[in-house]
Coordinates of C-alpha atoms (C1' of nucleotides) in Angstrom, one line a residue:
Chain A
X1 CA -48.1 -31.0 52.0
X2 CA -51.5 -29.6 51.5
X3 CA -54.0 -27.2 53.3
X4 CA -56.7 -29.8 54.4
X5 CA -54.4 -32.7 55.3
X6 CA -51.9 -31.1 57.1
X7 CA -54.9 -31.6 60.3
X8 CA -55.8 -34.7 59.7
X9 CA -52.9 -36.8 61.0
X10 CA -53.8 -34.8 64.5
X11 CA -57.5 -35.5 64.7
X12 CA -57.0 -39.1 63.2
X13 CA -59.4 -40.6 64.8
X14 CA -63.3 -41.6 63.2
X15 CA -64.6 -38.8 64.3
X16 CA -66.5 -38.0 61.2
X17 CA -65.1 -35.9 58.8
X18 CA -64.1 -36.9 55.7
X19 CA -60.5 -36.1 54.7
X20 CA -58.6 -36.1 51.9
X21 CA -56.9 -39.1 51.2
X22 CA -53.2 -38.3 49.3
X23 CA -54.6 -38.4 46.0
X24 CA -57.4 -36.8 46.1
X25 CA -55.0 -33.9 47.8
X26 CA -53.0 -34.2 45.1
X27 CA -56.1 -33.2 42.8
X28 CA -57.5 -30.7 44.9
X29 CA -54.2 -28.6 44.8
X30 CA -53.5 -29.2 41.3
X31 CA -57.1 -28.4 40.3
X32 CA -57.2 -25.1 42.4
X33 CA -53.8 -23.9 42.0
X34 CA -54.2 -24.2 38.2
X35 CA -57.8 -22.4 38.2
X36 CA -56.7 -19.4 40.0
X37 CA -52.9 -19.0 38.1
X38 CA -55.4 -18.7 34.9
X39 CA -58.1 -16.8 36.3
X40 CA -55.6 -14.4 37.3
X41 CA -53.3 -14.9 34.4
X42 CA -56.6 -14.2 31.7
X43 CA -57.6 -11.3 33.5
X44 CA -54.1 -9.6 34.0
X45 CA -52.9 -9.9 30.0
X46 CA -56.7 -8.8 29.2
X47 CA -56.7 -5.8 32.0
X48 CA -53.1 -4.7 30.9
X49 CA -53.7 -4.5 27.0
X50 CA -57.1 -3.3 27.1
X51 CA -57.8 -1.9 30.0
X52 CA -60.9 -4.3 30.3
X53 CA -61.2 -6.4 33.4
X54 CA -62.1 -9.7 33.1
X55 CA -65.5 -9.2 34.8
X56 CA -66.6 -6.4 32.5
X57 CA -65.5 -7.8 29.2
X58 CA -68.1 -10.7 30.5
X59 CA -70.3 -7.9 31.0
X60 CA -70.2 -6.4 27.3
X61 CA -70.4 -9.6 26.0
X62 CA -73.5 -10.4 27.4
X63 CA -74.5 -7.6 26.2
X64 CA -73.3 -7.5 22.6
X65 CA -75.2 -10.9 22.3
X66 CA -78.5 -10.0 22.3
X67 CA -81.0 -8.2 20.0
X68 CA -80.4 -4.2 20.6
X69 CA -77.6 -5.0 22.6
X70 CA -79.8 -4.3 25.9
X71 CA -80.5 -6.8 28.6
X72 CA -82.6 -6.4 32.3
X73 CA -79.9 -5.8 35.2
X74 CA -80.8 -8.9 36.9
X75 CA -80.9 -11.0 33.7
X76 CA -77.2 -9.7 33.1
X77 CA -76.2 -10.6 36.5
X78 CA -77.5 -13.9 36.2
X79 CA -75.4 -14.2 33.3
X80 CA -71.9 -13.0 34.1
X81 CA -72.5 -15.2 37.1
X82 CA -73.0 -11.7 39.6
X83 CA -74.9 -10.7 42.5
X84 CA -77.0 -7.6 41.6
X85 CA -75.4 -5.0 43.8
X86 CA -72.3 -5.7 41.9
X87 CA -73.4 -5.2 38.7
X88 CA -75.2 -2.3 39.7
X89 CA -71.9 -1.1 40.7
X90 CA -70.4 -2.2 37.6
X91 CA -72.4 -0.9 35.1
X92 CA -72.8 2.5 37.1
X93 CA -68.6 2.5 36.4
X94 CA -68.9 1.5 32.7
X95 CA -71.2 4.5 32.6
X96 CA -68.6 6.9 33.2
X97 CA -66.7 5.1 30.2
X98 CA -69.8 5.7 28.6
X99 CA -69.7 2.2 27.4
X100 CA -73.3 1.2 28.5
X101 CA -76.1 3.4 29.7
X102 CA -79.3 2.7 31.9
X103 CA -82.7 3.0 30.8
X104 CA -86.5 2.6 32.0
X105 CA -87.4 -1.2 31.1
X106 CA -90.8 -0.1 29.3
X107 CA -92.5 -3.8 30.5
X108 CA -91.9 -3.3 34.2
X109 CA -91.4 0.5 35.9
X110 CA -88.9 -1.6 38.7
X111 CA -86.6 -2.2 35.9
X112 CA -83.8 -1.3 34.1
X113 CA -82.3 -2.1 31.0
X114 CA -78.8 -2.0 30.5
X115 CA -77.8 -1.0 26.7
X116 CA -74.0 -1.5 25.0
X117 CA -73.0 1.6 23.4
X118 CA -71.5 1.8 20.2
X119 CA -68.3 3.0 22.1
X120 CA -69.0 -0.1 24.3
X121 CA -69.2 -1.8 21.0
X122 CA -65.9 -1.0 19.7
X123 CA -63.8 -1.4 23.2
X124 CA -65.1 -5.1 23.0
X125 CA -64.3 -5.1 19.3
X126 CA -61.0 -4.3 20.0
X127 CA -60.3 -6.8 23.1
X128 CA -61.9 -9.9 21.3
X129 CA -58.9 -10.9 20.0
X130 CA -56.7 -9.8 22.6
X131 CA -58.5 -12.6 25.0
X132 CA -59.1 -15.2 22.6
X133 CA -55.4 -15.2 21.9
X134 CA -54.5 -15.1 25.7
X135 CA -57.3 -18.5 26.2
X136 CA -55.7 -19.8 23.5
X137 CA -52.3 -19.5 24.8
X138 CA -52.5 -20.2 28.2
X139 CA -55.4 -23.0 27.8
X140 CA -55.4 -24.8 24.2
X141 CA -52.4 -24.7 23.6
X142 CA -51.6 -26.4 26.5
X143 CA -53.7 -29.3 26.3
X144 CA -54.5 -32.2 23.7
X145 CA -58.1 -33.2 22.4
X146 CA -58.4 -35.4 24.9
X147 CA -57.9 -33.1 27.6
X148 CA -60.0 -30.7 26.3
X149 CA -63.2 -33.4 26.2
X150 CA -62.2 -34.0 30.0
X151 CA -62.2 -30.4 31.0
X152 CA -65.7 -30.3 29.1
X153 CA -66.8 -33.0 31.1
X154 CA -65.5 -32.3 34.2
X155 CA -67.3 -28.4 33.6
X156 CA -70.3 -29.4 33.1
X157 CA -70.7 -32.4 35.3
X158 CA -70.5 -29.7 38.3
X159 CA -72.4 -27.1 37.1
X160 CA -75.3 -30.0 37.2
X161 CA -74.6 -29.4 40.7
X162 CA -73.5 -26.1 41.2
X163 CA -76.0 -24.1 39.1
X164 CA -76.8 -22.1 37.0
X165 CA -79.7 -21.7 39.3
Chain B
X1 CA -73.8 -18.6 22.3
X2 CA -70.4 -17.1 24.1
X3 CA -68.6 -14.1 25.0
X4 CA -65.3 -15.3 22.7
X5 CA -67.2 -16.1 19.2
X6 CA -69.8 -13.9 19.3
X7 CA -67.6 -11.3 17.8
X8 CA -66.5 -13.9 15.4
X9 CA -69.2 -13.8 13.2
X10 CA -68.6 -10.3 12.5
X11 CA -65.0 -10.7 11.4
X12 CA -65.2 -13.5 9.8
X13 CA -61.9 -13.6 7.1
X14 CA -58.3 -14.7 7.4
X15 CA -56.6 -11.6 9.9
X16 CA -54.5 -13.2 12.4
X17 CA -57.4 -14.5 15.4
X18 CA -57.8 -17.9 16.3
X19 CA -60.9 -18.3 17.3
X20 CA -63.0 -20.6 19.4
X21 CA -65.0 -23.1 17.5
X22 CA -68.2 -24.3 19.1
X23 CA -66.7 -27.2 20.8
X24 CA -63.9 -25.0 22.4
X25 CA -66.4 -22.4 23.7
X26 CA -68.4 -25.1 25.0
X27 CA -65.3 -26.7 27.0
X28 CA -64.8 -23.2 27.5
X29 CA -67.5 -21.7 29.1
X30 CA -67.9 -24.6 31.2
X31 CA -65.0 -24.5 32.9
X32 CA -65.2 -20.9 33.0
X33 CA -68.1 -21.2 35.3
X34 CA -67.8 -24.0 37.3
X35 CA -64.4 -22.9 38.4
X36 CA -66.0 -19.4 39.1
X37 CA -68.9 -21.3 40.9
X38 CA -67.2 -23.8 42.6
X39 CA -64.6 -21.0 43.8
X40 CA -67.5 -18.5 45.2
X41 CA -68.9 -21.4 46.6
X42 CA -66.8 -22.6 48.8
X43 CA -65.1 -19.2 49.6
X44 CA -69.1 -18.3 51.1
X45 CA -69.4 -21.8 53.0
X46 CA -66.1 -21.3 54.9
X47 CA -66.7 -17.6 55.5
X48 CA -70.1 -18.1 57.0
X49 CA -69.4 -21.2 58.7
X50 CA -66.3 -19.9 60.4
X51 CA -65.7 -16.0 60.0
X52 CA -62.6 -17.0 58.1
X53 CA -62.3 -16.6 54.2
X54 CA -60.5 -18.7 51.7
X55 CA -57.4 -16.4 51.2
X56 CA -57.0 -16.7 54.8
X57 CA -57.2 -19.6 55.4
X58 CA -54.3 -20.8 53.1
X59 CA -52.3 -18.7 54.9
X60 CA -53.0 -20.3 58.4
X61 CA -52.6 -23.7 56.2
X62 CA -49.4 -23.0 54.8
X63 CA -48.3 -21.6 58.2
X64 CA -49.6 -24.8 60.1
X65 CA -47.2 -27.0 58.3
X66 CA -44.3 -25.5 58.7
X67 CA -41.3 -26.2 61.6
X68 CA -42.0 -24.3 64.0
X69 CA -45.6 -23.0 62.7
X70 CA -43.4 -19.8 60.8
X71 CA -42.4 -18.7 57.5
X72 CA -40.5 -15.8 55.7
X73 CA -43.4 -13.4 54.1
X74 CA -42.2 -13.7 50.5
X75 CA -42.4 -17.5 50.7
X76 CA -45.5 -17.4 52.5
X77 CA -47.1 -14.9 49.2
X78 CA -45.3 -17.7 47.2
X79 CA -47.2 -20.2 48.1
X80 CA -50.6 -18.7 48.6
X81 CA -50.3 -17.3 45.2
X82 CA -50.5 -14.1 46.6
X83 CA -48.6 -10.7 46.0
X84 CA -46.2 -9.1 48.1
X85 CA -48.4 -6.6 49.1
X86 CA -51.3 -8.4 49.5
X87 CA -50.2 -10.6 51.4
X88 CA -48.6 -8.0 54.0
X89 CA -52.0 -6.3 54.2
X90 CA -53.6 -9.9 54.7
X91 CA -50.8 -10.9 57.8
X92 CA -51.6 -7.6 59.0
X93 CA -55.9 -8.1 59.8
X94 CA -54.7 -11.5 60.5
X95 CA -52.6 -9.8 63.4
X96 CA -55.3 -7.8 64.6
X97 CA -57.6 -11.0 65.3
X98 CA -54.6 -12.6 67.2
X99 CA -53.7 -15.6 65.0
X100 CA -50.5 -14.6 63.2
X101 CA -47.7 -12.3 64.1
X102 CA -44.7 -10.7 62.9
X103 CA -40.8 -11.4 64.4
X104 CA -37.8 -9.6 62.6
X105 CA -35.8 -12.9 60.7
X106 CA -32.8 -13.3 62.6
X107 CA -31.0 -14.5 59.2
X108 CA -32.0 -11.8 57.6
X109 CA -32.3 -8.0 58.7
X110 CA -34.6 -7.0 56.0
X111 CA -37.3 -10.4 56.5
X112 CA -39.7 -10.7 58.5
X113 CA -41.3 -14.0 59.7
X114 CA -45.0 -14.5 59.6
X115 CA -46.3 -17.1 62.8
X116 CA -49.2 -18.9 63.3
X117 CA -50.1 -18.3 67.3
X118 CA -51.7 -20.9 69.0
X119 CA -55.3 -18.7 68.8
X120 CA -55.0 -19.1 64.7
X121 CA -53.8 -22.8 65.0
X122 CA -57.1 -23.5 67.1
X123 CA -59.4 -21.1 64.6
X124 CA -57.4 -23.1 61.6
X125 CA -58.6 -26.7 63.7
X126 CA -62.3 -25.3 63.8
X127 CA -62.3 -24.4 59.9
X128 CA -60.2 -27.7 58.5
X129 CA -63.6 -29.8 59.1
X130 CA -65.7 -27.1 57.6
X131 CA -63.8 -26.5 54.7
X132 CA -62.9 -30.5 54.1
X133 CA -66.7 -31.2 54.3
X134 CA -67.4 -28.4 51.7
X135 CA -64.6 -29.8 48.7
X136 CA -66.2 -33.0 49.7
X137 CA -69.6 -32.3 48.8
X138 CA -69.6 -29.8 45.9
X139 CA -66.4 -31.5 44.1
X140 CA -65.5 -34.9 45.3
X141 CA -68.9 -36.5 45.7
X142 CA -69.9 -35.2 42.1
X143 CA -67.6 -36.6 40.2
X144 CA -65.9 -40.5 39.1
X145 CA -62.4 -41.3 40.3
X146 CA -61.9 -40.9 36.8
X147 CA -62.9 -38.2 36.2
X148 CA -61.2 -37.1 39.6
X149 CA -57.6 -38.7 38.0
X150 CA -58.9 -36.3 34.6
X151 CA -59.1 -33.1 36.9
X152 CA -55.5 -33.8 38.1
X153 CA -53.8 -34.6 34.9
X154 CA -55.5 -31.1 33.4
X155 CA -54.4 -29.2 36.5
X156 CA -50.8 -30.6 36.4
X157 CA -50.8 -30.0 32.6
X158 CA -51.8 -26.2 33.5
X159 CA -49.5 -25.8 36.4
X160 CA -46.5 -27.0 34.1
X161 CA -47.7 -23.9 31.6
X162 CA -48.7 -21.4 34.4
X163 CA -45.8 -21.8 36.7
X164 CA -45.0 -22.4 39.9
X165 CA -42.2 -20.0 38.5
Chain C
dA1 C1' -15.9 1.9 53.7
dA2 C1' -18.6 4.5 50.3
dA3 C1' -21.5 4.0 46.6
dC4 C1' -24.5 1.3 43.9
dT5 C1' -27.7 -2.2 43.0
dG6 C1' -30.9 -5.5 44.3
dT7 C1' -34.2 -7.6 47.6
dA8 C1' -37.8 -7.7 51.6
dG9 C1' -41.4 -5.8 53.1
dT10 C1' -44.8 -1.9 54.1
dT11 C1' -47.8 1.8 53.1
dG12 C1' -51.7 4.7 51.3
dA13 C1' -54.8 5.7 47.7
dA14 C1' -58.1 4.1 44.4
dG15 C1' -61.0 0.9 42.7
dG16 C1' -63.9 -3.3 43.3
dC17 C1' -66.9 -6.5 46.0
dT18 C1' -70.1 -7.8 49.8
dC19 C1' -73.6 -7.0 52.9
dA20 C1' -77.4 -4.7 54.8
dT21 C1' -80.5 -1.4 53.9
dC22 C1' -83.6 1.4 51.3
dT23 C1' -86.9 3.0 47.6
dA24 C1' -90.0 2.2 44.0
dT25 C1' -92.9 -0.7 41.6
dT26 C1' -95.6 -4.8 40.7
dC27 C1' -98.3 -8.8 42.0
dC28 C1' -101.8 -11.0 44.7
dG29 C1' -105.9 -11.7 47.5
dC30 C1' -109.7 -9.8 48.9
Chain D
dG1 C1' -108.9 -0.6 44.1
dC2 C1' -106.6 -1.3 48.7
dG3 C1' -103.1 -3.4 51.6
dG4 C1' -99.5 -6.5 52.1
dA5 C1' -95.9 -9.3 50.2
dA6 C1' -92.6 -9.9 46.8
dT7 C1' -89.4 -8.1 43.2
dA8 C1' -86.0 -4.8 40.8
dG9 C1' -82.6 -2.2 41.5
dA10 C1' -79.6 1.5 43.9
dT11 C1' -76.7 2.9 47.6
dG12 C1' -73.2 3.4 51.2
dA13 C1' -70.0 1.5 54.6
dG14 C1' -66.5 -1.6 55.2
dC15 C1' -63.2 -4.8 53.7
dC16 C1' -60.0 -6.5 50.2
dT17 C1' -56.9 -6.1 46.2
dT18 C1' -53.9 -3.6 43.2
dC19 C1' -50.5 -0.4 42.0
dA20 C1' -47.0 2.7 42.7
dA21 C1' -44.1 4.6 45.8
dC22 C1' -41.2 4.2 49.8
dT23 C1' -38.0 2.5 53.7
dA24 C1' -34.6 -0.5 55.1
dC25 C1' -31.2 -3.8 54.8
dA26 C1' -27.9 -7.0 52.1
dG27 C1' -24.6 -7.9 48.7
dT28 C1' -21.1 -6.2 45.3
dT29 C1' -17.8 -3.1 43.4
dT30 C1' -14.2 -0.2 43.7

DNA sequence: AAACTGTAGTTGAAGGCTCATCTATTCCGC
DNA sequence: GCGGAATAGATGAGCCTTCAACTACAGTTT
């Protein structure tokens, strides 16, 4: 029924990879279908009532969480979990908005500072609840205590592994 | 500490938001980023091992285990939880490289059928390994087989929520 | 069978992401 | 303080996704 599987019954043989046995499948799918209907489900319902993507709300936030509301580019990136060409590009667009603006990092003449606008400000002001409603909805709701210490678990046990670098 | 409370603070009283509490953002943000992570990481492994990204190969997947190695286009966005339009753009590349193409459905003037050629079965045979190896080492050999059964109970949980519609 | 409505799929434009490349600045060893 | 290596960030091309049309066929009504 699944993606990996669906090969191994025609290279069955020990011949060194390790497939998924019908249970662990049966995870996979589960875990990855579910992650990308939310992913996509959060960032649609933020995108359509507040015109915010997903990837830049994480972006103001950043920002609005620090003193002066102004961060290095590569700092943020590191952050919203970005490379550093796209949040180049990013905050280049939220520019136009005129939501953050760029300036000379005064430490080091390589950098830049990225600074939250008190337009900037407000548009996240305004979506906060929008997306904490739509987490709520689509996550908390959905799941009991229990379930919510396992997710926590489950989180953090692979960002051990995966990063943050 | 997060995107969704930092805000809270600031509007403290009784209007209407339900905010995150600290042990909500924490679950939170750490599934927020591992399944961000994880994602981009094995989308990268898979494209640089084998040319072939993530999105495509669950189309060659879901192709592969049908009768017949074909399947109607809107089923096929169905279940790569892709768009209609997406997806047609996707088949499309996918026909230019050789491993998929189009034939009218004969049931149906106004389908099309999507099918796997024998060029995307064998690309789809190189990747499986890959890709296999990859869940394998940045999911499966992290975590406990419970916490492995916890990952599926919170995905089915989510899917019941999130669809399949 | 003509007209309407709904469904299947495609298309093109615009925005976003990745990758490779490029510039400017700092750091380091001498 | 000079020259090379490393770091910060920007940029542009190409690919991918989205969105809003648009075409074509099917099913339904009259």
């Amino acid at each position: 029924m699944t993606a990996d599987v669906s090969l191994a019954p025609r290279d069955p043989g020990p011949e060194g990879t390790r497939w998924l046995d019908v249970e662990e499948q049966r995870a996979w799918r589960a875990w990855l279908y579910s992650a990308q209907l939310l992913l996509d489900r959060l960032d649609r319902e933020l995108t359509h009532a507040t015109g915010i993507s997903h990837a830049y709300y994480e972006i103001l936030v950043a920002l609005s969480e620090t003193e002066g509301r102004m961060m290095r580019m590569s700092e943020l990136a590191d952050r919203c979990l970005s490379s550093r060409s796209r949040l180049s590009h990013a905050v280049s667009r939220l520019e136009e908005r005129g939501w953050v603006r760029r300036q000379v990092c005064p430490d080091d003449g390589r950098g830049q500072l990225a600074v939250l606008t008190d337009d900037g400000f407000a548009a996240l002001e305004a979506a906060a609840p929008v997306h904490v409603e739509s987490v709520r909805t689509h996550l908390f709701d959905q799941l009991s205590p229990e379930q919510v210490a396992a997710m926590r678990d489950l989180g953090e046990t692979l960002l051990r592994h995966l990063g943050p670098r």
